PDB file of C-alpha atoms in Angstrom:
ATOM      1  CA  UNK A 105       0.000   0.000   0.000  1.00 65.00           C
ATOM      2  CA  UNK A 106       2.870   2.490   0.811  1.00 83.00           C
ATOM      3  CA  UNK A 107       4.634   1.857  -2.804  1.00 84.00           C
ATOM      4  CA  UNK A 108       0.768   2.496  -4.451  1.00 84.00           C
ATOM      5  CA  UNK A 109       0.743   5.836  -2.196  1.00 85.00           C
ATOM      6  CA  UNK A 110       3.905   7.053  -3.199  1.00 87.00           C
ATOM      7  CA  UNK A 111       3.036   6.122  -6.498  1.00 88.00           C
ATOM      8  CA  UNK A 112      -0.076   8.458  -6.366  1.00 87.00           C
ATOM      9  CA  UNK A 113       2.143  11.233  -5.420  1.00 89.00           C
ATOM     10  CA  UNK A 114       4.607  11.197  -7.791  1.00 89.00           C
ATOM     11  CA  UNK A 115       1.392  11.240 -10.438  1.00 88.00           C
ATOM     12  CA  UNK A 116      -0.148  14.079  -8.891  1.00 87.00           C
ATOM     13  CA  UNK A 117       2.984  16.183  -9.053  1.00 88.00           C
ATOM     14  CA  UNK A 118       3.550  15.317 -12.745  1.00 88.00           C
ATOM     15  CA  UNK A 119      -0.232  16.422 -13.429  1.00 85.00           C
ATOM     16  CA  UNK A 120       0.389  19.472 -11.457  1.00 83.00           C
ATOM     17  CA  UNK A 121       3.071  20.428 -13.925  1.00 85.00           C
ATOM     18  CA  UNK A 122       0.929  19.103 -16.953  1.00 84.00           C
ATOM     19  CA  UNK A 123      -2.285  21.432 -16.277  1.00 81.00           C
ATOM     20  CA  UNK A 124       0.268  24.510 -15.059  1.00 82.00           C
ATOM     21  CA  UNK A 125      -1.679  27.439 -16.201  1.00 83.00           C
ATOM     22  CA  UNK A 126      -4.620  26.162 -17.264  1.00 83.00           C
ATOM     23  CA  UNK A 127      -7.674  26.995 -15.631  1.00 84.00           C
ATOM     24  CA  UNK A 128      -9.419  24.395 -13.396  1.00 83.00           C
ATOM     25  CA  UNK A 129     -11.789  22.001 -15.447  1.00 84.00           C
ATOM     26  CA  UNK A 130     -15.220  21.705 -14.252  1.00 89.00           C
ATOM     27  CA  UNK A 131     -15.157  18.272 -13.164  1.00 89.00           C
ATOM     28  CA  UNK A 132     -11.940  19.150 -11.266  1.00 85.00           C
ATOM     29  CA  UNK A 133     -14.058  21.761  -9.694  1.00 89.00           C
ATOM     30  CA  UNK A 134     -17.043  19.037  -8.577  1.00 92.00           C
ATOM     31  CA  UNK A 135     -14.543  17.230  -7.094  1.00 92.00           C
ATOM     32  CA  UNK A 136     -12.924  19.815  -4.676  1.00 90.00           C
ATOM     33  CA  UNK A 137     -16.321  20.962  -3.606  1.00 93.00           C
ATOM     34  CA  UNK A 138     -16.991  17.601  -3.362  1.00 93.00           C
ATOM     35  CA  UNK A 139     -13.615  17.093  -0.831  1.00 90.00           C
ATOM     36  CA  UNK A 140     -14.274  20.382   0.742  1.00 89.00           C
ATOM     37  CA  UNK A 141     -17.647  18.698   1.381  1.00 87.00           C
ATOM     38  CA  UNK A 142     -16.185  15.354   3.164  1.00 82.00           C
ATOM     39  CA  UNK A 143     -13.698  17.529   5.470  1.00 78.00           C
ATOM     40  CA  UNK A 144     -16.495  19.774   6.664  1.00 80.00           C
ATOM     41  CA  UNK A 145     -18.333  16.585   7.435  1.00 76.00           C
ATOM     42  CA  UNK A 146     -15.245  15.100   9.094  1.00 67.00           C
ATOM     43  CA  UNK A 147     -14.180  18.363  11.027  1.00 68.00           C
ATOM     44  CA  UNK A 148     -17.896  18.378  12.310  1.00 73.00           C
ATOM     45  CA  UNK A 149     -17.665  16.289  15.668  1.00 66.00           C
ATOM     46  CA  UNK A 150     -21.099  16.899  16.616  1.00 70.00           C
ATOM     47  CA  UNK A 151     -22.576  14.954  14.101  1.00 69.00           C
ATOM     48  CA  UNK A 152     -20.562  11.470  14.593  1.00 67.00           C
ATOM     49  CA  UNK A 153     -20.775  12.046  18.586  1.00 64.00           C
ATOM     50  CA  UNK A 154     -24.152  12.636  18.683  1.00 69.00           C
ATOM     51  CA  UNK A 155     -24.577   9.203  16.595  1.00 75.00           C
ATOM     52  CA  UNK A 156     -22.420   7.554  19.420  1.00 69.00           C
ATOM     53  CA  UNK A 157     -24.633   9.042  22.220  1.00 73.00           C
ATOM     54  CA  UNK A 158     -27.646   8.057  20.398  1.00 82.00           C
ATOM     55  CA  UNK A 159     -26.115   4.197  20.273  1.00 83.00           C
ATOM     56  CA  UNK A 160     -24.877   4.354  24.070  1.00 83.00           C
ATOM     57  CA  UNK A 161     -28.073   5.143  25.319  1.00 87.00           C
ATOM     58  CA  UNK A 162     -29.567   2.360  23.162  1.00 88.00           C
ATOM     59  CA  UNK A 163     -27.484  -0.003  24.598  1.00 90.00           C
ATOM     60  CA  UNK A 164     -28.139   1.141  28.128  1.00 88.00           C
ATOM     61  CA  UNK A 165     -31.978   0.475  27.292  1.00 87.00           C
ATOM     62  CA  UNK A 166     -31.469  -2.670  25.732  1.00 85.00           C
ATOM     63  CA  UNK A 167     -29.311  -4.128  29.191  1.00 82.00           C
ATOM     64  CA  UNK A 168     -32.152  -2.263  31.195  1.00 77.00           C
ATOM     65  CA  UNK A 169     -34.480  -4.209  29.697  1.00 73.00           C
ATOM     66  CA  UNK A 170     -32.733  -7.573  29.245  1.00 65.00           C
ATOM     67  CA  UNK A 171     -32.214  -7.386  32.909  1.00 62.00           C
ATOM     68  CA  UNK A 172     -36.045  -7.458  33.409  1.00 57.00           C
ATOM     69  CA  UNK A 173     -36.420 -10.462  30.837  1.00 59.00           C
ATOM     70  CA  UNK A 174     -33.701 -12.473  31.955  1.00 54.00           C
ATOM     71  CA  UNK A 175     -35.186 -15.525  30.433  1.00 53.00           C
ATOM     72  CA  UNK A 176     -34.491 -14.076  26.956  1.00 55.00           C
ATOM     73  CA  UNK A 177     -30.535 -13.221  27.295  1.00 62.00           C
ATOM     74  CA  UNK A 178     -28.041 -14.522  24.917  1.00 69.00           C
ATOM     75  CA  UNK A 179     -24.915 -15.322  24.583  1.00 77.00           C
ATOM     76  CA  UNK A 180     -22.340 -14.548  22.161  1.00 79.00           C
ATOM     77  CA  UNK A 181     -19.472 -17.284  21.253  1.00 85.00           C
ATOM     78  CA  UNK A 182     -16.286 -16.416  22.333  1.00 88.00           C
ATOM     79  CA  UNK A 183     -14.477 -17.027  19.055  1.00 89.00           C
ATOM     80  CA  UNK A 184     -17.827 -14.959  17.523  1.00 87.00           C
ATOM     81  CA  UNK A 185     -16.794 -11.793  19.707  1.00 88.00           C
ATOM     82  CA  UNK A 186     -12.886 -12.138  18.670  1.00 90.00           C
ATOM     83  CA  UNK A 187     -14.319 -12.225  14.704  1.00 90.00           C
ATOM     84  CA  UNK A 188     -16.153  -9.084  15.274  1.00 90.00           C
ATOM     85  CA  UNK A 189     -13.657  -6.949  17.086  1.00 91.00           C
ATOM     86  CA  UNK A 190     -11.196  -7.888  14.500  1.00 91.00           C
ATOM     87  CA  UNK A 191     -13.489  -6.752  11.838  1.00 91.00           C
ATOM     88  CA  UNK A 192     -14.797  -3.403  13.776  1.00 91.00           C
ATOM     89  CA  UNK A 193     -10.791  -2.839  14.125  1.00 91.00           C
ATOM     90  CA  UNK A 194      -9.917  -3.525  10.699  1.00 92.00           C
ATOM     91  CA  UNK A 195     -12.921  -1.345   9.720  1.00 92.00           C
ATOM     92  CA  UNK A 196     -11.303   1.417  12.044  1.00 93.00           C
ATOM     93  CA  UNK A 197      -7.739   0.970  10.686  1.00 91.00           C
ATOM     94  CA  UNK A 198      -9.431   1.584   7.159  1.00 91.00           C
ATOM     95  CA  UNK A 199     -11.610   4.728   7.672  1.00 92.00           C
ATOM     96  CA  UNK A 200      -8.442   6.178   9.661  1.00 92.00           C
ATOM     97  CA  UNK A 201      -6.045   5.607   6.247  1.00 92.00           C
ATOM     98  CA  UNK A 202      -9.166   6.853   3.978  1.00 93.00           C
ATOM     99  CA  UNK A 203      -9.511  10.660   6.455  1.00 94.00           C
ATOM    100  CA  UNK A 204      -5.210  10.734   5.814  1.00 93.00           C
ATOM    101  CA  UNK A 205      -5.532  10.062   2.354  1.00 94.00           C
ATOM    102  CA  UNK A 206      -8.771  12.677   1.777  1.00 95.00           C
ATOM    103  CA  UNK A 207      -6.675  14.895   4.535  1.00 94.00           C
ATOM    104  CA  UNK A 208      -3.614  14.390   2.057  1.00 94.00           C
ATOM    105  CA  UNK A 209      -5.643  15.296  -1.243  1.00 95.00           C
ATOM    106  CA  UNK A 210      -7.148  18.261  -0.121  1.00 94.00           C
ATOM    107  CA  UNK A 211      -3.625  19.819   0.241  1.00 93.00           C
ATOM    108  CA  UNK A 212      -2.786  18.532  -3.063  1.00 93.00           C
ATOM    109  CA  UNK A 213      -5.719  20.047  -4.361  1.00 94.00           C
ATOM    110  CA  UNK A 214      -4.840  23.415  -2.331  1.00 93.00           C
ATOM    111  CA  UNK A 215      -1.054  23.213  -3.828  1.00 92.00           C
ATOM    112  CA  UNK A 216      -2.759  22.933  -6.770  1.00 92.00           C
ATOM    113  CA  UNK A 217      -5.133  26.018  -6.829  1.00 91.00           C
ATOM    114  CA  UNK A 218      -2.293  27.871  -5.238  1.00 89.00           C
ATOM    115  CA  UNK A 219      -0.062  27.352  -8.149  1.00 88.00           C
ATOM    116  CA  UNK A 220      -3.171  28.033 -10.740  1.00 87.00           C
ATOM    117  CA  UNK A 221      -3.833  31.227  -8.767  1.00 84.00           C
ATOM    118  CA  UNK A 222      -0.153  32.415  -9.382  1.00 83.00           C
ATOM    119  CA  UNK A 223       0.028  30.773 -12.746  1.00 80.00           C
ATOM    120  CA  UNK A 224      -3.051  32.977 -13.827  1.00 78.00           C
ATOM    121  CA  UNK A 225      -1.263  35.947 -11.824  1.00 77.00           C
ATOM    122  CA  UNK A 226       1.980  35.980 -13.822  1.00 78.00           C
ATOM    123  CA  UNK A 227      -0.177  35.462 -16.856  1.00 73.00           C
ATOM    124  CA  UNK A 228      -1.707  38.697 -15.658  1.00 68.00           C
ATOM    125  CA  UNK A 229       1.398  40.574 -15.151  1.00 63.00           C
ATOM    126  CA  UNK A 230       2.499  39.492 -18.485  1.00 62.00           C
ATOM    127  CA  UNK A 231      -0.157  41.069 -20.882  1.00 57.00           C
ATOM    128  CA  UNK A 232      -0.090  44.422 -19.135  1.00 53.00           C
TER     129      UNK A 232
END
């Protein structure tokens, strides 16, 4: 995965010389409002820990309740439980590489529209 990443990079810094001084495409546009979009969503830790409240105090009702109906309890295999953590961690492991690589491409795209802005600025300065 770290060769493919480094691979990516040296890509995005040979497009960033290929499109110097053009203007940005409209797809390329969709897509940084689109990233812009995900990081505001990300940055926003209301949203995902008012999801995890919302889950806590299910959970607290559901053992308040299984305590009244005993009878109905159930049990998880032990081997079952080790399964699932591994899978909640890989899941974990994943989303955290997927917010660095977004994190990473959003400063790409900023380099980017940085060196389009003076691109188009030393156009500028040119005709006059």
């Amino acid at each position: 995965m770290d060769l493919s990443h480094r691979v990516l990079q040296v890509l995005i810094k040979q497009e960033i010389q290929r499109k110097s001084g053009y203007a940005i495409q409209v797809d390329e546009e969709h897509l940084r409002v689109q990233l812009d979009t995900i990081q505001s969503e990300l940055n926003a830790p209301t949203q995902f820990k008012g999801r995890l409240n919302e889950l806590m105090s299910q959970i607290r009702m559901q053992n308040h309740f299984g305590a009244v109906r005993s009878e109905e309890r159930y049990s998880v295999d032990a081997e079952l439980l080790r399964e699932i953590k591994q899978h909640l961690k890989q899941q974990q492991e994943g989303l955290s590489h997927l917010i660095s690589v977004i994190k990473d491409d959003v400063e790409d795209i900023k380099l980017i529209e940085h060196g389009l802005h003076d691109s188009v600025h030393m156009r500028g300065g040119m005709l006059s």
